[in-house]
Amino acid sequence: NSNGVLLFDGNNHTIYLLIGTKIIKNKSDYLSSDNRGRLLLIQLSISKITSNISFHLVDDMYLEGPISKVVINNEGTIFASSNSTLYIFELGIFSNSHLKIKKITDYKSFNFICDLSLNGGPDADSVIVSDIYKSLSIYKYIKLKHSLIEQSRDYSPLWITSSLFYNINKDNQKQFILS
């Protein structure tokens, strides 16, 4: 699974990486509190003279468990999964005119999440949450209320390991691929 996102700020021609990390200290108990995650926002700078690439840590945030998936929509809303928790963050300029990660909320009612996928399109307000306990859910994210509303759930898929929204047709029907 992808655990990072490449971002481009067209206003100042800056490239950022948003990376979710896994720090596994206790391999025998994956859900142990010893296992942690970290969300990193890194700025890439490319020298025009030497073409050397340098990295600068812009912001970071520690989470309770290892991060298994990170996705971001066009509005800067970040969805990150860790064990059975779905975290929601905002990426924006909150202080000192620096880009920052701000935690909005988290949801701990999911089973062990193995994949996340956002719908395409300008609003990207729906997220597929697939878990290792054989269920698949589609949630609608309501930004103004900072909440998720379950739109549908299938309790009988067979061992979903990845999911991807690939089309939203003219009738606003969401189509996706599972594997």
C-alpha atoms as a printed R data frame, in Angstrom:
    type eleno elety resid chain resno       x       y       z
1   ATOM     1    CA   ASN     A     1   0.000   0.000   0.000
2   ATOM     2    CA   SER     A     2   1.049   3.536  -0.689
3   ATOM     3    CA   ASN     A     3   2.062   5.346   2.453
4   ATOM     4    CA   GLY     A     4   2.993   8.712   1.018
5   ATOM     5    CA   VAL     A     5   1.598  11.477  -1.145
6   ATOM     6    CA   LEU     A     6   3.408  13.900  -3.448
7   ATOM     7    CA   LEU     A     7   1.992  17.443  -3.313
8   ATOM     8    CA   PHE     A     8   2.719  20.423  -5.533
9   ATOM     9    CA   ASP     A     9   2.017  24.021  -4.519
10  ATOM    10    CA   GLY     A    10   1.543  25.855  -7.819
11  ATOM    11    CA   ASN     A    11   1.584  29.292  -6.171
12  ATOM    12    CA   ASN     A    12   5.238  29.117  -5.156
13  ATOM    13    CA   HIS     A    13   6.373  26.091  -7.224
14  ATOM    14    CA   THR     A    14   7.146  24.007  -4.150
15  ATOM    15    CA   ILE     A    15   7.058  20.213  -3.935
16  ATOM    16    CA   TYR     A    16   6.084  18.491  -0.688
17  ATOM    17    CA   LEU     A    17   5.997  14.878   0.448
18  ATOM    18    CA   LEU     A    18   3.421  13.766   2.991
19  ATOM    19    CA   ILE     A    19   4.634  10.481   4.473
20  ATOM    20    CA   GLY     A    20   3.146   8.139   7.050
21  ATOM    21    CA   THR     A    21   5.659   6.047   8.997
22  ATOM    22    CA   LYS     A    22   5.522   2.805  10.954
23  ATOM    23    CA   ILE     A    23   7.713   2.268  13.990
24  ATOM    24    CA   ILE     A    24   7.281  -1.384  14.959
25  ATOM    25    CA   LYS     A    25   8.996  -2.233  18.251
26  ATOM    26    CA   ASN     A    26   6.838  -5.175  19.261
27  ATOM    27    CA   LYS     A    27   6.477  -7.497  16.242
28  ATOM    28    CA   SER     A    28   4.644 -10.181  18.205
29  ATOM    29    CA   ASP     A    29   1.825  -7.778  19.152
30  ATOM    30    CA   TYR     A    30   1.091  -5.379  16.266
31  ATOM    31    CA   LEU     A    31  -1.533  -3.521  18.346
32  ATOM    32    CA   SER     A    32   0.945  -2.887  21.175
33  ATOM    33    CA   SER     A    33   1.315   0.668  22.479
34  ATOM    34    CA   ASP     A    34   5.051   0.329  21.710
35  ATOM    35    CA   ASN     A    35   4.228   0.573  18.004
36  ATOM    36    CA   ARG     A    36   3.901   4.174  16.837
37  ATOM    37    CA   GLY     A    37   3.427   6.198  13.705
38  ATOM    38    CA   ARG     A    38   4.444   9.596  12.516
39  ATOM    39    CA   LEU     A    39   3.022  11.852   9.825
40  ATOM    40    CA   LEU     A    40   5.799  13.850   8.117
41  ATOM    41    CA   LEU     A    41   5.466  16.878   5.845
42  ATOM    42    CA   ILE     A    42   8.734  17.331   3.939
43  ATOM    43    CA   GLN     A    43   9.609  20.090   1.480
44  ATOM    44    CA   LEU     A    44  11.797  19.175  -1.490
45  ATOM    45    CA   SER     A    45  14.136  21.795  -2.902
46  ATOM    46    CA   ILE     A    46  15.955  21.303  -6.180
47  ATOM    47    CA   SER     A    47  19.020  23.414  -6.892
48  ATOM    48    CA   LYS     A    48  18.796  25.072 -10.321
49  ATOM    49    CA   ILE     A    49  22.585  25.106 -10.604
50  ATOM    50    CA   THR     A    50  23.598  21.601  -9.459
51  ATOM    51    CA   SER     A    51  20.216  19.781  -9.669
52  ATOM    52    CA   ASN     A    52  20.841  18.479  -6.133
53  ATOM    53    CA   ILE     A    53  17.729  17.657  -4.119
54  ATOM    54    CA   SER     A    54  17.509  18.699  -0.481
55  ATOM    55    CA   PHE     A    55  14.843  17.802   2.058
56  ATOM    56    CA   HIS     A    56  13.455  20.006   4.829
57  ATOM    57    CA   LEU     A    57  11.079  18.791   7.551
58  ATOM    58    CA   VAL     A    58   8.221  21.316   7.594
59  ATOM    59    CA   ASP     A    59   5.923  19.658  10.153
60  ATOM    60    CA   ASP     A    60   5.336  16.320  11.838
61  ATOM    61    CA   MET     A    61   2.856  14.653  14.147
62  ATOM    62    CA   TYR     A    62   3.110  11.490  16.252
63  ATOM    63    CA   LEU     A    63   0.185   9.053  16.290
64  ATOM    64    CA   GLU     A    64  -0.779   6.208  18.616
65  ATOM    65    CA   GLY     A    65  -0.169   3.412  16.096
66  ATOM    66    CA   PRO     A    66   1.758   2.709  12.889
67  ATOM    67    CA   ILE     A    67   0.314   4.463   9.841
68  ATOM    68    CA   SER     A    68  -0.742   2.040   7.125
69  ATOM    69    CA   LYS     A    69  -2.236   4.437   4.548
70  ATOM    70    CA   VAL     A    70  -2.316   8.185   3.820
71  ATOM    71    CA   VAL     A    71  -4.559   9.896   1.256
72  ATOM    72    CA   ILE     A    72  -5.361  13.569   0.693
73  ATOM    73    CA   ASN     A    73  -8.140  15.323  -1.197
74  ATOM    74    CA   ASN     A    74  -7.956  18.504  -3.309
75  ATOM    75    CA   GLU     A    75  -9.010  20.687  -0.370
76  ATOM    76    CA   GLY     A    76  -6.097  19.624   1.841
77  ATOM    77    CA   THR     A    77  -8.023  17.154   4.016
78  ATOM    78    CA   ILE     A    78  -5.770  14.243   4.979
79  ATOM    79    CA   PHE     A    79  -7.089  10.795   5.862
80  ATOM    80    CA   ALA     A    80  -4.628   8.444   7.585
81  ATOM    81    CA   SER     A    81  -5.296   4.966   8.941
82  ATOM    82    CA   SER     A    82  -3.589   3.321  11.878
83  ATOM    83    CA   ASN     A    83  -4.777  -0.065  13.133
84  ATOM    84    CA   SER     A    84  -8.513   0.466  13.731
85  ATOM    85    CA   THR     A    85  -8.415   4.278  13.756
86  ATOM    86    CA   LEU     A    86  -9.105   6.676  10.900
87  ATOM    87    CA   TYR     A    87  -7.496  10.079  11.519
88  ATOM    88    CA   ILE     A    88  -8.582  13.241   9.737
89  ATOM    89    CA   PHE     A    89  -6.209  16.198   9.420
90  ATOM    90    CA   GLU     A    90  -6.179  19.500   7.559
91  ATOM    91    CA   LEU     A    91  -3.162  20.698   5.659
92  ATOM    92    CA   GLY     A    92  -3.021  24.473   5.554
93  ATOM    93    CA   ILE     A    93  -1.432  27.677   6.726
94  ATOM    94    CA   PHE     A    94  -2.433  28.095  10.360
95  ATOM    95    CA   SER     A    95   0.359  30.192  11.920
96  ATOM    96    CA   ASN     A    96   3.511  32.063  10.901
97  ATOM    97    CA   SER     A    97   2.586  31.576   7.217
98  ATOM    98    CA   HIS     A    98   4.048  28.042   7.290
99  ATOM    99    CA   LEU     A    99   2.297  24.968   5.979
100 ATOM   100    CA   LYS     A   100   1.123  22.834   8.925
101 ATOM   101    CA   ILE     A   101  -0.721  19.606   9.681
102 ATOM   102    CA   LYS     A   102  -3.654  20.118  12.045
103 ATOM   103    CA   LYS     A   103  -5.527  17.185  13.586
104 ATOM   104    CA   ILE     A   104  -9.281  17.537  13.136
105 ATOM   105    CA   THR     A   105 -10.658  14.311  14.593
106 ATOM   106    CA   ASP     A   106 -10.287  10.555  14.716
107 ATOM   107    CA   TYR     A   107 -12.702   7.636  14.495
108 ATOM   108    CA   LYS     A   108 -11.960   4.435  16.396
109 ATOM   109    CA   SER     A   109 -15.039   2.423  15.540
110 ATOM   110    CA   PHE     A   110 -13.533   0.642  12.512
111 ATOM   111    CA   ASN     A   111 -12.080  -2.835  12.354
112 ATOM   112    CA   PHE     A   112  -8.395  -3.221  11.443
113 ATOM   113    CA   ILE     A   113  -8.078  -0.940   8.376
114 ATOM   114    CA   CYS     A   114  -6.014  -2.300   5.491
115 ATOM   115    CA   ASP     A   115  -6.767   0.317   2.818
116 ATOM   116    CA   LEU     A   116  -8.276   3.758   2.163
117 ATOM   117    CA   SER     A   117  -9.278   5.344  -1.114
118 ATOM   118    CA   LEU     A   118 -10.812   8.727  -1.957
119 ATOM   119    CA   ASN     A   119 -13.161   9.388  -4.820
120 ATOM   120    CA   GLY     A   120 -11.787  11.545  -7.601
121 ATOM   121    CA   GLY     A   121 -13.294  14.806  -8.673
122 ATOM   122    CA   PRO     A   122 -13.053  18.309  -7.295
123 ATOM   123    CA   ASP     A   123 -14.690  17.652  -3.921
124 ATOM   124    CA   ALA     A   124 -13.354  14.155  -3.099
125 ATOM   125    CA   ASP     A   125 -15.754  13.841  -0.204
126 ATOM   126    CA   SER     A   126 -16.169  10.050  -0.099
127 ATOM   127    CA   VAL     A   127 -13.683   7.579   1.315
128 ATOM   128    CA   ILE     A   128 -13.628   3.785   0.990
129 ATOM   129    CA   VAL     A   129 -12.503   2.044   4.171
130 ATOM   130    CA   SER     A   130 -11.673  -1.626   3.715
131 ATOM   131    CA   ASP     A   131 -10.656  -3.727   6.654
132 ATOM   132    CA   ILE     A   132  -9.076  -7.066   7.260
133 ATOM   133    CA   TYR     A   133 -12.223  -8.461   8.898
134 ATOM   134    CA   LYS     A   134 -13.995  -8.685   5.559
135 ATOM   135    CA   SER     A   135 -16.024  -5.517   5.428
136 ATOM   136    CA   LEU     A   136 -16.021  -2.558   3.100
137 ATOM   137    CA   SER     A   137 -17.575   0.811   3.908
138 ATOM   138    CA   ILE     A   138 -18.066   4.023   1.983
139 ATOM   139    CA   TYR     A   139 -18.202   7.170   4.106
140 ATOM   140    CA   LYS     A   140 -19.039  10.727   3.143
141 ATOM   141    CA   TYR     A   141 -16.871  13.358   4.828
142 ATOM   142    CA   ILE     A   142 -18.777  16.487   5.899
143 ATOM   143    CA   LYS     A   143 -16.067  19.134   6.220
144 ATOM   144    CA   LEU     A   144 -18.172  21.784   7.973
145 ATOM   145    CA   LYS     A   145 -19.145  19.327  10.729
146 ATOM   146    CA   HIS     A   146 -15.824  17.414  10.709
147 ATOM   147    CA   SER     A   147 -17.757  14.164  10.611
148 ATOM   148    CA   LEU     A   148 -18.096  10.966   8.616
149 ATOM   149    CA   ILE     A   149 -21.457   9.554   7.585
150 ATOM   150    CA   GLU     A   150 -21.629   5.925   6.536
151 ATOM   151    CA   GLN     A   151 -23.221   5.735   3.069
152 ATOM   152    CA   SER     A   152 -22.966   1.990   2.570
153 ATOM   153    CA   ARG     A   153 -21.357  -1.151   3.990
154 ATOM   154    CA   ASP     A   154 -20.783  -4.604   2.603
155 ATOM   155    CA   TYR     A   155 -20.156  -7.287   5.204
156 ATOM   156    CA   SER     A   156 -19.480 -10.062   2.718
157 ATOM   157    CA   PRO     A   157 -16.515  -9.115   0.489
158 ATOM   158    CA   LEU     A   158 -13.708 -11.649   0.375
159 ATOM   159    CA   TRP     A   159 -10.416 -10.461   1.921
160 ATOM   160    CA   ILE     A   160 -10.041  -7.003   0.437
161 ATOM   161    CA   THR     A   161  -6.416  -5.867   0.348
162 ATOM   162    CA   SER     A   162  -6.788  -2.707  -1.736
163 ATOM   163    CA   SER     A   163  -9.475  -0.421  -3.102
164 ATOM   164    CA   LEU     A   164  -9.613   2.394  -5.620
165 ATOM   165    CA   PHE     A   165 -12.313   4.810  -6.766
166 ATOM   166    CA   TYR     A   166 -11.987   5.075 -10.512
167 ATOM   167    CA   ASN     A   167 -15.088   6.806 -11.823
168 ATOM   168    CA   ILE     A   168 -18.008   8.963 -10.855
169 ATOM   169    CA   ASN     A   169 -20.521   9.073 -13.684
170 ATOM   170    CA   LYS     A   170 -23.003  11.807 -14.628
171 ATOM   171    CA   ASP     A   171 -25.613  10.375 -12.222
172 ATOM   172    CA   ASN     A   172 -23.097  10.733  -9.356
173 ATOM   173    CA   GLN     A   173 -22.786   6.954  -9.036
174 ATOM   174    CA   LYS     A   174 -19.431   6.020  -7.570
175 ATOM   175    CA   GLN     A   175 -17.613   3.084  -9.140
176 ATOM   176    CA   PHE     A   176 -14.577   1.419  -7.638
177 ATOM   177    CA   ILE     A   177 -12.174  -1.490  -7.992
178 ATOM   178    CA   LEU     A   178 -11.386  -3.969  -5.213
179 ATOM   179    CA   SER     A   179  -8.648  -6.550  -5.014
